Amino acid sequence: MSRLPTGTFIPGSSPVHRLDARVKLLSLIALLIAIVSVDTLIGYAVIAAITVFVIGLSGLTLKTAVGSAYRMYLFFILVLLMNTCFFSAEDPWFSFWLIHPSHGGMVQGLIVVFRVFMVLVLSNILTCTTQPMEMTNALESLMSPLRFVKIPTDQIAIIISVAIQFIPTLFEEADMIRKAQTARGATFDSPKLSEKAAAVMPLAIPIFLGAFKRADELSLAMEARGYTGVRIHTNRKKACLRFGDYAAMVSVLAVCILLTAFL
Amino acid sequence: MPIEVNSVSYVYAKGTPFETSALRNVSLTVENGEFVGIMGHTGCGKSTLIQLIDGLMRPTEGKILLDGEDINSKGYDRYKLRRKLGIVFQYPEYQLFETTVERDVAFGLKHLGLSKAEVTDRARWALETVGFDFGKVRGLSPMGLSGGEKRRAAIAGVLAVKPEVLIFDEPVAGLDPLGRDALMELTYDLNAAGTTIIMVSHNADALAEYAGRIIVLENGELIEDGAARQILSDVRKLREKQLGISQPTLIAEMMRERGVDIGHDVIRYNELISRVVLLVNGGVQK
């Protein structure tokens, strides 16, 4: 593993890192709504400025914050071209068959690309600055009203957090098995499709077996320590909102409402 | 077929905030037919080193030469590497996946261009070498075997290729005493038959009995490389580095503290016994 997957939590102590995960999650949702509803140039500029400001606050490098979003450039180019060529038949530069490239279409394409890009970057900032555990706690906390309509939010939260916790373990195990099979002569980078397909089995079977075994052991261990599915467990870090959290939430909401209403 | 590790360094997750240096400027040479033990704490770089030697990772700096050829150079034949080097990972039983034991053992033989009869012969030989009755076990599902049997079957899968160098990563972890002795005997026999053995282990007893040479890693650096007897009998240094000490060495030290000196160089059980017998018979002066 030489390149870090996009969105991996990067430890830090910036104001963004320290913010309550619930605030971050809600802020992201508010910003997403703002991004979709804004439709003036000033509005887009404000959103870009906010994003740059958050990146600056978070202490992430621009490269980390943008993550793999830039690698979607082909998708962006495609979206731009499609919009430019097909968006509207009004006032085209020229017309040929179904293709009517126009100024309006190009602008529309740019807007779509801008929105998708901002959504990607902002969500990436969230996952880069929030520990997976905090995120599940935040989800659990935000979902908790659903308990009154008999939705087992505790169990859902446990399922999510167990799944997230075991991703690195499974990743490591898969890496080990891949190496072991490589050492026995398996090839995973063959260009031939038939060999590629044949290479799946030696990987998939041990990984699945290992995952099932691990799940069995984990459920036993959880039961042995008294887990019954009824909420009696506590969080190690009790999340409580501080002044900074309220301030951030209020200012994000205010900006978003202004953006949505006026720009 | 000597293995040369030439000032090799390895850095994990280079260029990210998680960058860690696992090996720093390690150089060593392993000659044909040696039995080399690698000791060191968890995280000292042992596993990284053997995976680099096996060509499963590329060194960040430095070169690894097999028979004088750089195994990471562009034109190097990977299959040649696989034929020459075999590696048994920690808990190899997790790599089993085929429907029958025989097919699993034969998995590594696909690329060797052997005939069907030869493949069966190899599988038979490998399974018998690890102590199975070939006729009984060949048709069984590897998933139905017991833990110890699974491990032996997985090791047979590596042996079947008949590599000239076998690398073991903590092969005895989680085995019962009988299984442990059987596995160590197996490595001894293979070594006696000419196979070079490189073994990573915390188990000082096992290494003392079988290894001719010991390499000690600490924080990614090679800090000791020498004859097993010299390194494993240096109790003071082993304690200082918090490494395992073999039981016979400990017993000899205890006896010395109580005024009975049977020599500073005892590392194996048979040596301990013969020295004590000599002592009882009056052969060693108090």
Coordinates of N, CA and C in Angstrom, one line a residue, chain B residues 142-273:
Chain B
P142 N -9.6 -29.2 1.8 CA -8.6 -28.7 2.7 C -9.3 -28.0 3.9
M143 N -10.6 -27.5 3.6 CA -11.3 -26.8 4.7 C -11.7 -27.8 5.8
G144 N -11.8 -29.1 5.5 CA -12.2 -30.0 6.5 C -11.1 -30.5 7.4
L145 N -9.9 -30.1 7.1 CA -8.7 -30.6 7.9 C -8.7 -29.8 9.3
S146 N -7.9 -30.4 10.2 CA -7.8 -29.7 11.5 C -6.7 -28.5 11.3
G147 N -6.6 -27.7 12.3 CA -5.7 -26.5 12.2 C -4.3 -26.9 11.8
G148 N -3.7 -27.9 12.5 CA -2.4 -28.3 12.3 C -2.2 -28.9 10.9
E149 N -3.2 -29.7 10.6 CA -3.2 -30.4 9.2 C -3.2 -29.4 8.1
K150 N -4.1 -28.4 8.3 CA -4.2 -27.3 7.3 C -2.8 -26.7 7.1
R151 N -2.2 -26.4 8.2 CA -0.9 -25.7 8.1 C 0.1 -26.6 7.3
R152 N 0.1 -27.9 7.6 CA 1.0 -28.8 6.9 C 0.7 -28.9 5.4
A153 N -0.6 -28.9 5.1 CA -1.0 -29.0 3.7 C -0.6 -27.7 3.0
A154 N -0.7 -26.6 3.7 CA -0.3 -25.3 3.0 C 1.2 -25.3 2.8
I155 N 1.9 -25.8 3.7 CA 3.4 -25.9 3.6 C 3.7 -26.8 2.4
A156 N 3.0 -27.9 2.3 CA 3.2 -28.8 1.2 C 3.1 -28.1 -0.1
G157 N 2.1 -27.2 -0.2 CA 1.8 -26.4 -1.4 C 3.0 -25.5 -1.8
V158 N 3.8 -25.1 -0.8 CA 5.0 -24.3 -1.1 C 6.2 -25.2 -1.5
L159 N 6.3 -26.4 -0.7 CA 7.3 -27.3 -1.0 C 7.3 -27.9 -2.4
A160 N 6.0 -28.1 -2.9 CA 5.8 -28.8 -4.1 C 6.6 -28.2 -5.3
V161 N 6.9 -26.9 -5.2 CA 7.6 -26.3 -6.3 C 9.1 -26.6 -6.2
K162 N 9.5 -27.2 -5.1 CA 10.9 -27.6 -4.8 C 11.8 -26.3 -4.9
P163 N 11.5 -25.3 -4.1 CA 12.4 -24.1 -4.2 C 13.8 -24.4 -3.6
E164 N 14.7 -23.6 -4.1 CA 16.1 -23.8 -3.6 C 16.3 -23.1 -2.3
V165 N 15.4 -22.0 -2.1 CA 15.5 -21.3 -0.8 C 14.1 -21.3 -0.3
L166 N 13.9 -21.6 1.0 CA 12.6 -21.6 1.7 C 12.7 -20.6 2.8
I167 N 11.7 -19.7 2.7 CA 11.6 -18.6 3.8 C 10.4 -18.9 4.7
F168 N 10.6 -19.0 5.9 CA 9.5 -19.2 6.9 C 9.3 -18.0 7.8
D169 N 8.0 -17.5 7.9 CA 7.7 -16.4 8.8 C 7.0 -17.0 10.0
E170 N 7.6 -17.1 11.1 CA 7.0 -17.6 12.4 C 6.2 -18.9 12.1
P171 N 6.9 -19.9 11.6 CA 6.2 -21.1 11.2 C 5.5 -21.9 12.4
V172 N 6.1 -21.7 13.6 CA 5.6 -22.6 14.7 C 4.5 -21.8 15.5
A173 N 4.2 -20.6 15.2 CA 3.2 -19.8 16.0 C 1.9 -20.6 16.0
G174 N 1.4 -20.8 17.2 CA 0.1 -21.4 17.3 C 0.0 -22.9 17.2
L175 N 1.2 -23.6 17.1 CA 1.2 -25.0 17.0 C 1.5 -25.6 18.3
D176 N 1.0 -26.9 18.5 CA 1.2 -27.6 19.8 C 2.7 -28.1 19.8
P177 N 3.2 -28.5 20.9 CA 4.6 -28.9 21.0 C 5.0 -29.9 20.0
L178 N 4.1 -30.9 19.8 CA 4.4 -32.0 18.9 C 4.5 -31.5 17.5
G179 N 3.5 -30.6 17.1 CA 3.5 -30.1 15.8 C 4.7 -29.2 15.5
R180 N 5.1 -28.5 16.6 CA 6.3 -27.6 16.5 C 7.5 -28.4 16.2
D181 N 7.7 -29.5 17.0 CA 8.9 -30.3 16.8 C 8.9 -30.9 15.4
A182 N 7.8 -31.4 15.0 CA 7.7 -32.0 13.7 C 8.1 -31.0 12.6
L183 N 7.6 -29.8 12.7 CA 7.8 -28.8 11.7 C 9.3 -28.4 11.7
M184 N 9.9 -28.2 12.9 CA 11.3 -27.9 12.9 C 12.2 -29.0 12.4
E185 N 11.8 -30.3 12.7 CA 12.5 -31.4 12.1 C 12.4 -31.4 10.5
L186 N 11.3 -31.0 10.1 CA 11.1 -30.9 8.6 C 12.0 -29.9 8.0
T187 N 12.1 -28.7 8.6 CA 13.0 -27.7 8.1 C 14.5 -28.2 8.2
Y188 N 14.8 -28.9 9.2 CA 16.1 -29.5 9.4 C 16.5 -30.4 8.2
D189 N 15.5 -31.4 8.0 CA 15.7 -32.3 6.9 C 15.9 -31.7 5.5
L190 N 15.0 -30.7 5.3 CA 15.1 -29.9 4.0 C 16.5 -29.3 3.9
N191 N 16.9 -28.7 5.0 CA 18.2 -28.0 5.0 C 19.3 -29.0 4.7
A192 N 19.2 -30.2 5.4 CA 20.2 -31.2 5.2 C 20.3 -31.7 3.7
A193 N 19.1 -31.6 3.1 CA 19.0 -32.0 1.7 C 19.5 -30.9 0.7
G194 N 19.9 -29.8 1.3 CA 20.5 -28.8 0.4 C 19.7 -27.5 0.3
T195 N 18.5 -27.5 0.8 CA 17.7 -26.3 0.7 C 18.2 -25.2 1.7
T196 N 18.3 -24.0 1.2 CA 18.6 -22.9 2.0 C 17.4 -22.5 2.8
I197 N 17.6 -22.3 4.1 CA 16.4 -21.9 5.0 C 16.6 -20.6 5.6
I198 N 15.6 -19.7 5.5 CA 15.6 -18.4 6.2 C 14.4 -18.4 7.1
M199 N 14.6 -18.3 8.4 CA 13.5 -18.5 9.3 C 13.3 -17.3 10.2
V200 N 12.2 -16.6 10.2 CA 11.9 -15.6 11.1 C 11.2 -16.2 12.3
S201 N 11.7 -16.0 13.5 CA 11.1 -16.6 14.7 C 11.4 -15.8 16.0
H202 N 10.5 -15.9 16.9 CA 10.7 -15.3 18.2 C 11.2 -16.5 19.1
N203 N 11.1 -17.7 18.6 CA 11.4 -18.9 19.4 C 12.9 -19.2 19.4
A204 N 13.5 -18.7 20.5 CA 15.0 -18.9 20.6 C 15.4 -20.4 20.7
D205 N 14.6 -21.2 21.3 CA 14.8 -22.6 21.4 C 15.0 -23.2 20.1
A206 N 14.0 -23.0 19.2 CA 13.9 -23.6 17.9 C 15.1 -23.1 17.1
L207 N 15.4 -21.8 17.1 CA 16.6 -21.3 16.3 C 17.9 -21.9 16.9
A208 N 18.0 -22.0 18.2 CA 19.2 -22.5 18.8 C 19.5 -23.9 18.3
E209 N 18.4 -24.7 18.2 CA 18.6 -26.1 17.8 C 19.0 -26.2 16.3
Y210 N 18.5 -25.4 15.5 CA 18.7 -25.6 14.1 C 19.4 -24.6 13.3
A211 N 19.4 -23.3 13.6 CA 20.0 -22.3 12.8 C 21.5 -22.3 13.0
G212 N 22.2 -22.1 11.9 CA 23.7 -22.0 11.9 C 24.1 -20.5 12.1
R213 N 23.2 -19.6 11.7 CA 23.5 -18.2 11.7 C 22.3 -17.4 12.1
I214 N 22.6 -16.3 12.9 CA 21.5 -15.5 13.4 C 21.7 -14.1 12.9
I215 N 20.5 -13.5 12.5 CA 20.5 -12.1 12.2 C 19.5 -11.4 13.1
V216 N 19.9 -10.3 13.7 CA 19.0 -9.6 14.6 C 18.7 -8.2 14.0
L217 N 17.4 -7.9 13.9 CA 17.0 -6.6 13.5 C 16.4 -5.8 14.6
E218 N 16.7 -4.5 14.6 CA 16.1 -3.6 15.6 C 15.7 -2.3 14.9
N219 N 14.5 -1.9 15.1 CA 14.0 -0.7 14.4 C 14.4 -0.5 13.0
G220 N 14.3 -1.6 12.2 CA 14.6 -1.5 10.8 C 16.1 -1.5 10.5
E221 N 17.0 -1.7 11.5 CA 18.4 -1.8 11.2 C 19.0 -3.1 11.6
L222 N 19.9 -3.6 10.9 CA 20.6 -4.9 11.2 C 21.6 -4.6 12.3
I223 N 21.4 -5.2 13.5 CA 22.3 -4.9 14.5 C 23.3 -6.1 14.9
E224 N 22.9 -7.3 14.5 CA 23.8 -8.4 14.7 C 23.7 -9.3 13.5
D225 N 24.8 -9.9 13.1 CA 24.8 -10.9 12.1 C 26.0 -11.8 12.4
G226 N 25.8 -13.0 12.8 CA 26.9 -13.9 13.1 C 26.5 -15.3 13.4
A227 N 27.5 -16.1 13.8 CA 27.2 -17.5 14.1 C 26.2 -17.6 15.2
A228 N 25.3 -18.6 15.1 CA 24.2 -18.7 16.1 C 24.7 -18.9 17.5
R229 N 25.8 -19.7 17.6 CA 26.3 -20.0 18.9 C 26.8 -18.7 19.6
Q230 N 27.5 -17.9 18.8 CA 28.0 -16.7 19.4 C 26.9 -15.8 19.9
I231 N 25.9 -15.6 19.0 CA 24.9 -14.6 19.4 C 23.9 -15.2 20.4
L232 N 23.6 -16.4 20.3 CA 22.6 -17.0 21.3 C 23.1 -17.3 22.6
S233 N 24.5 -17.3 22.8 CA 25.0 -17.6 24.1 C 25.4 -16.3 24.8
D234 N 25.3 -15.2 24.1 CA 25.6 -13.9 24.7 C 24.4 -13.4 25.6
V235 N 24.2 -14.0 26.7 CA 23.0 -13.8 27.5 C 22.8 -12.3 27.8
R236 N 23.9 -11.6 28.2 CA 23.8 -10.2 28.6 C 23.2 -9.4 27.5
K237 N 23.7 -9.5 26.3 CA 23.3 -8.7 25.2 C 21.8 -9.1 24.8
L238 N 21.5 -10.4 24.8 CA 20.1 -10.8 24.5 C 19.1 -10.1 25.5
R239 N 19.5 -10.1 26.8 CA 18.6 -9.5 27.8 C 18.5 -8.0 27.5
E240 N 19.6 -7.4 27.2 CA 19.6 -5.9 26.9 C 18.7 -5.6 25.8
K241 N 18.7 -6.5 24.7 CA 17.9 -6.2 23.6 C 16.5 -6.8 23.7
Q242 N 16.3 -7.4 24.9 CA 15.0 -8.0 25.2 C 14.6 -9.1 24.2
L243 N 15.5 -9.9 23.8 CA 15.2 -11.0 22.9 C 15.1 -12.3 23.7
G244 N 14.5 -13.3 23.0 CA 14.4 -14.6 23.6 C 15.7 -15.3 23.9
I245 N 15.8 -16.1 25.0 CA 17.0 -16.8 25.3 C 16.6 -18.3 25.4
S246 N 17.4 -19.2 24.8 CA 17.0 -20.6 24.8 C 17.1 -21.2 26.2
Q247 N 16.2 -22.2 26.4 CA 16.2 -22.8 27.8 C 17.5 -23.4 28.2
P248 N 18.2 -24.1 27.3 CA 19.5 -24.7 27.8 C 20.5 -23.6 28.2
T249 N 20.5 -22.4 27.5 CA 21.4 -21.3 27.9 C 21.0 -20.8 29.2
L250 N 19.7 -20.7 29.5 CA 19.2 -20.2 30.8 C 19.6 -21.1 31.9
I251 N 19.4 -22.4 31.6 CA 19.8 -23.4 32.7 C 21.3 -23.4 33.0
A252 N 22.1 -23.3 31.9 CA 23.5 -23.2 32.1 C 23.9 -22.0 32.9
E253 N 23.2 -20.9 32.7 CA 23.5 -19.6 33.4 C 23.1 -19.8 34.9
M254 N 21.9 -20.4 35.1 CA 21.5 -20.6 36.5 C 22.5 -21.5 37.3
M255 N 23.0 -22.5 36.6 CA 24.0 -23.4 37.2 C 25.2 -22.6 37.6
R256 N 25.6 -21.7 36.6 CA 26.8 -21.0 36.8 C 26.7 -20.0 38.0
E257 N 25.5 -19.5 38.2 CA 25.2 -18.6 39.3 C 25.3 -19.3 40.6
R258 N 25.0 -20.6 40.6 CA 25.1 -21.5 41.8 C 26.5 -22.1 41.9
G259 N 27.4 -21.7 41.1 CA 28.8 -22.2 41.2 C 29.1 -23.4 40.4
V260 N 28.2 -23.8 39.5 CA 28.6 -25.0 38.7 C 28.7 -24.5 37.2
D261 N 29.9 -24.4 36.8 CA 30.1 -23.9 35.4 C 30.2 -25.0 34.4
I262 N 29.2 -25.1 33.5 CA 29.3 -26.1 32.4 C 29.6 -25.5 31.1
G263 N 30.1 -24.2 31.1 CA 30.6 -23.6 29.9 C 29.6 -22.5 29.5
H264 N 30.2 -21.5 28.8 CA 29.4 -20.3 28.4 C 28.7 -20.5 27.0
D265 N 29.0 -21.6 26.4 CA 28.6 -21.7 25.0 C 27.4 -22.7 24.8
V266 N 26.8 -23.1 25.8 CA 25.7 -24.1 25.7 C 24.4 -23.4 25.1
I267 N 23.9 -23.9 24.0 CA 22.6 -23.3 23.5 C 21.6 -24.4 23.2
R268 N 22.1 -25.6 23.1 CA 21.2 -26.7 22.7 C 21.0 -27.7 23.8
Y269 N 19.8 -28.4 23.7 CA 19.5 -29.4 24.8 C 20.5 -30.5 24.9
N270 N 20.9 -31.1 23.7 CA 21.8 -32.2 23.8 C 23.2 -31.8 24.3
E271 N 23.6 -30.5 24.1 CA 24.8 -30.0 24.7 C 24.7 -29.9 26.2
L272 N 23.6 -29.4 26.6 CA 23.3 -29.3 28.1 C 23.4 -30.6 28.7
I273 N 22.7 -31.6 28.1 CA 22.6 -32.9 28.7 C 24.0 -33.6 28.8

